[in-house]
XYZ file of C-alpha atoms in Angstrom:
334
model
C -56.478 38.118 9.356
C -57.689 39.350 12.742
C -57.744 36.522 15.285
C -60.499 36.588 17.903
C -60.150 33.194 19.587
C -57.289 30.671 19.531
C -57.991 27.022 20.347
C -55.040 24.965 21.608
C -55.771 21.290 20.917
C -53.648 18.675 22.692
C -54.244 14.888 22.556
C -53.312 13.137 25.802
C -52.520 9.462 26.341
C -50.982 8.335 29.640
C -49.319 11.711 30.274
C -50.216 12.283 33.926
C -46.626 13.248 34.778
C -46.594 15.964 32.102
C -50.051 17.474 32.455
C -49.462 19.845 35.351
C -46.466 21.488 33.662
C -48.174 21.364 30.251
C -51.255 23.197 31.493
C -49.176 25.748 33.409
C -47.041 26.634 30.386
C -49.964 26.709 27.954
C -51.956 29.017 30.216
C -48.911 31.238 30.639
C -48.536 31.502 26.848
C -52.266 32.088 26.433
C -52.128 34.969 28.902
C -49.568 36.739 26.688
C -51.677 36.517 23.526
C -53.509 39.550 22.236
C -56.657 37.478 21.792
C -58.877 35.156 23.801
C -57.935 31.489 23.942
C -59.081 28.049 25.074
C -57.016 24.991 25.979
C -58.620 21.714 24.861
C -57.162 18.528 26.347
C -58.398 15.265 24.814
C -57.913 12.155 26.911
C -57.515 9.256 24.475
C -58.555 6.483 26.852
C -55.572 6.821 29.182
C -54.929 4.020 31.670
C -53.311 6.361 34.235
C -54.739 9.412 36.034
C -54.607 11.701 33.000
C -58.412 12.018 32.884
C -58.540 13.091 36.540
C -55.785 15.623 35.967
C -57.676 17.058 32.981
C -60.882 17.258 35.034
C -59.041 19.066 37.829
C -57.497 21.547 35.368
C -60.894 22.225 33.765
C -62.364 22.881 37.204
C -59.566 25.275 38.187
C -59.403 27.433 35.067
C -62.263 28.460 32.737
C -59.910 28.466 29.747
C -59.420 24.686 30.021
C -61.818 22.292 28.304
C -61.567 18.536 28.803
C -62.754 15.989 26.228
C -62.699 12.400 27.503
C -62.944 9.616 24.915
C -64.431 6.319 26.037
C -61.388 4.313 24.866
C -58.112 4.656 23.007
C -58.651 5.553 19.346
C -55.191 6.806 18.436
C -53.492 10.187 18.305
C -55.073 11.539 15.140
C -58.585 10.439 16.078
C -58.063 12.313 19.350
C -56.886 15.353 17.398
C -60.062 15.178 15.294
C -62.117 15.060 18.493
C -60.309 18.198 19.635
C -60.880 19.933 16.300
C -64.580 19.129 16.560
C -64.655 20.704 20.038
C -62.589 23.775 19.122
C -64.447 27.082 18.761
C -61.559 29.282 17.673
C -61.058 30.879 14.282
C -57.483 29.578 14.586
C -56.637 26.121 15.944
C -53.157 25.144 17.139
C -52.215 21.503 17.733
C -49.274 20.217 19.743
C -48.182 17.125 21.666
C -48.616 16.618 25.409
C -45.052 15.468 26.085
C -43.729 19.066 25.957
C -41.274 18.249 23.189
C -43.220 20.917 21.296
C -42.640 23.966 23.520
C -45.883 25.956 23.941
C -43.753 29.097 23.926
C -43.391 28.673 20.139
C -47.136 29.174 19.544
C -46.878 32.953 18.869
C -44.624 32.179 15.878
C -47.405 30.113 14.324
C -50.052 32.746 15.001
C -47.869 35.377 13.335
C -47.868 33.245 10.185
C -51.664 32.965 10.250
C -52.000 36.720 10.712
C -49.699 37.161 7.718
C -52.215 35.280 5.551
C -51.253 31.605 5.741
C -53.928 28.890 5.786
C -51.652 26.458 7.617
C -48.458 27.151 9.550
C -46.269 24.088 10.100
C -43.503 23.809 12.647
C -40.157 22.436 11.473
C -38.176 21.007 14.378
C -34.541 22.076 14.653
C -32.017 20.133 16.737
C -34.404 17.235 17.251
C -34.186 15.427 20.591
C -35.428 12.082 19.289
C -33.618 8.790 18.802
C -31.512 8.269 15.691
C -34.061 5.788 14.318
C -36.944 8.278 14.602
C -34.906 11.060 13.001
C -33.870 8.878 10.065
C -37.387 7.472 9.597
C -38.895 10.961 9.671
C -36.367 12.279 7.157
C -37.033 9.395 4.770
C -40.810 9.840 5.047
C -40.555 13.583 4.380
C -38.523 12.936 1.242
C -40.861 10.170 0.105
C -43.936 12.392 0.553
C -42.218 15.164 -1.403
C -41.553 12.799 -4.303
C -45.080 11.377 -4.235
C -47.227 14.441 -3.580
C -44.974 17.241 -4.788
C -45.785 19.146 -1.559
C -42.560 20.394 -0.021
C -43.225 20.212 3.728
C -40.110 20.087 5.851
C -41.467 18.086 8.787
C -44.647 16.031 8.411
C -44.103 14.498 11.848
C -44.239 17.767 13.803
C -47.627 18.231 15.490
C -46.971 21.884 16.341
C -49.191 23.447 13.683
C -51.758 26.213 13.291
C -54.852 26.001 11.068
C -57.379 28.555 9.934
C -61.018 27.791 10.757
C -61.996 27.002 7.165
C -59.214 24.417 6.921
C -60.387 22.802 10.178
C -63.969 22.678 8.878
C -62.780 21.038 5.654
C -60.831 18.384 7.591
C -63.840 17.630 9.795
C -66.091 17.326 6.750
C -63.978 14.468 5.406
C -65.043 10.957 6.292
C -61.571 9.408 6.337
C -61.295 6.823 9.089
C -57.482 6.757 9.012
C -56.859 10.439 8.430
C -53.381 11.829 8.991
C -54.435 15.328 9.985
C -51.365 17.379 8.859
C -51.328 15.844 5.377
C -55.109 16.131 5.018
C -55.074 19.770 6.109
C -52.239 20.609 3.701
C -54.296 19.181 0.824
C -56.896 21.926 1.399
C -54.485 24.778 2.090
C -53.665 27.301 -0.587
C -50.885 28.910 1.429
C -48.704 26.769 3.723
C -46.089 28.606 5.766
C -43.271 26.910 7.694
C -41.419 28.200 10.733
C -38.508 26.656 12.581
C -39.369 25.734 16.164
C -37.425 24.387 19.107
C -37.642 20.727 20.033
C -37.102 19.745 23.653
C -36.429 16.541 25.523
C -39.525 14.711 26.690
C -40.475 16.252 30.063
C -41.460 12.942 31.702
C -42.456 9.401 30.785
C -41.680 7.476 27.631
C -42.785 7.769 24.024
C -46.018 5.934 23.227
C -44.845 5.146 19.694
C -43.326 1.705 19.323
C -41.662 0.558 16.110
C -44.941 -1.024 14.953
C -46.967 2.107 15.751
C -44.483 4.271 13.871
C -44.753 1.969 10.861
C -48.567 2.140 11.009
C -48.417 5.931 11.323
C -46.202 6.356 8.277
C -48.231 3.801 6.331
C -51.424 5.748 7.100
C -49.700 8.919 5.947
C -48.639 7.272 2.695
C -51.892 5.597 1.659
C -54.177 8.393 2.880
C -52.332 11.029 0.867
C -51.812 9.257 -2.451
C -52.479 6.192 -4.602
C -48.820 6.119 -5.631
C -48.218 2.637 -4.116
C -50.788 1.185 -6.514
C -49.201 2.963 -9.456
C -45.802 1.703 -8.333
C -47.092 -1.872 -8.241
C -48.484 -1.460 -11.766
C -45.101 -0.241 -12.984
C -43.336 -3.135 -11.268
C -45.844 -5.546 -12.830
C -45.192 -4.199 -16.313
C -41.436 -4.367 -15.748
C -41.598 -7.961 -14.521
C -43.847 -8.973 -17.407
C -41.346 -7.593 -19.910
C -38.442 -9.187 -18.032
C -40.304 -12.492 -17.834
C -40.985 -12.510 -21.563
C -37.351 -11.702 -22.324
C -36.158 -14.385 -19.917
C -38.517 -16.900 -21.512
C -37.014 -16.217 -24.903
C -33.512 -16.576 -23.428
C -34.406 -19.929 -21.834
C -35.805 -21.182 -25.131
C -32.606 -20.222 -26.954
C -30.393 -21.813 -24.273
C -32.462 -24.989 -24.400
C -31.787 -25.331 -28.115
C -28.095 -24.529 -27.633
C -27.321 -26.740 -24.595
C -30.055 -29.363 -24.809
C -32.830 -30.406 -22.339
C -30.354 -31.390 -19.604
C -29.283 -27.777 -19.174
C -29.990 -26.414 -15.640
C -31.865 -29.575 -14.544
C -34.154 -29.165 -17.529
C -35.094 -25.665 -16.369
C -37.130 -26.786 -13.341
C -35.292 -24.645 -10.787
C -35.334 -21.633 -13.050
C -39.091 -21.928 -13.474
C -39.579 -22.169 -9.716
C -37.446 -19.079 -9.140
C -39.463 -17.082 -11.662
C -42.754 -18.280 -10.181
C -41.703 -17.259 -6.682
C -40.841 -13.757 -7.899
C -44.175 -13.374 -9.666
C -46.131 -14.791 -6.725
C -44.380 -12.421 -4.317
C -45.186 -9.398 -6.475
C -48.802 -10.531 -6.859
C -49.240 -10.957 -3.111
C -47.767 -7.510 -2.419
C -50.050 -5.973 -5.033
C -53.099 -7.791 -3.649
C -52.204 -6.634 -0.150
C -51.989 -2.978 -1.234
C -55.197 -3.256 -3.224
C -56.913 -4.891 -0.245
C -55.737 -2.087 2.039
C -57.300 0.564 -0.174
C -60.518 -1.437 -0.596
C -60.700 -1.958 3.169
C -60.379 1.780 3.767
C -63.090 2.465 1.179
C -65.329 -0.035 2.987
C -64.775 1.680 6.349
C -65.501 5.085 4.836
C -68.701 3.851 3.176
C -69.918 2.381 6.470
C -69.565 5.891 7.965
C -69.016 4.665 11.498
C -68.105 7.248 14.162
C -64.359 7.912 14.379
C -64.598 8.282 18.160
C -67.107 8.476 21.010
C -66.869 11.302 23.530
C -67.516 10.041 27.058
C -67.625 13.486 28.698
C -66.919 17.159 28.113
C -65.544 19.115 31.033
C -65.077 22.811 31.671
C -66.977 26.066 31.811
C -66.914 26.561 28.024
C -67.228 22.907 27.014
C -70.703 23.400 25.570
C -70.278 26.987 24.370
C -71.342 27.615 20.752
C -68.659 28.130 18.103
C -67.741 31.597 16.896
C -69.438 32.922 13.799
C -66.714 33.068 11.173
C -66.525 34.407 7.658
C -64.252 32.377 5.432
C -61.878 34.232 3.175
C -61.615 33.004 -0.430
C -58.816 30.595 -1.229
C -55.578 32.184 -2.263
C -52.811 31.092 -4.580
C -50.858 27.973 -3.687
C -47.724 29.447 -2.194
C -45.441 27.913 0.348
C -42.801 29.712 2.344
C -40.435 29.037 5.181
C -38.934 31.295 7.825
C -36.781 30.876 10.903
């Protein structure tokens, strides 16, 4: 496809120490592109001076657009706010900590020009902690088993999307959307490219252990109902095991008499605790899905934009013609 305008979408949360270098490198990459571009920085309710830095960048350069949310909604809500602001027929997302080098963006655009709907970055030589690397690897394998979609790095935010994929994502009402997984569900052709992964330029990661767990949980339950099916399978297995164990207890009672195993009281308690635990887990999963359905039905806004900054902040989107969906192929290149 012929690209006319590229939108770089970057969520920002307490990244004041990275913004100056981030903007400089993104503008430098944009200047080398063979097409027009815009740099959209979304402040996700930062408590530092990130919003002021974004406003200053938008005032200095007409390519920069600032979107200021009125509070912190989370990374993927901020990404959705950026997608809603983006005017390009190709949208590229990346993180603000500069672990995703902006210099890798041309690789993604080459994949889009080659016909891909989505181009996903796969980080090589990751500069994260051992825990984050192991957790990411486990989640990638789990998502492959559950969805059958072989994506090498679900956690990498360095991705490029065609306009029709972005429009499809925005049309969804999911309140806990994990954007990469949601976009892949609409893509007929997902291409993967290996990209560099750098040390964080400044500051510390905003993802604590709890936030990482919530992120991966959102990814899991937003992409599939497999946890519910798993609980059903466990329930059937326990029911069969319970029936078999009941028959065994009855036989042992006749063989050894009523005094065997304190008349079976402790055994009964152990079985009840197992069943109660499984029931509570199943009810919790079921409640999570019902709660998400309730939030989607209420159709509340996913975010509120406090201000839009920049020369092109209110410019109309490009008129685009969407190509028909192609066959579901996936490829990977270095």
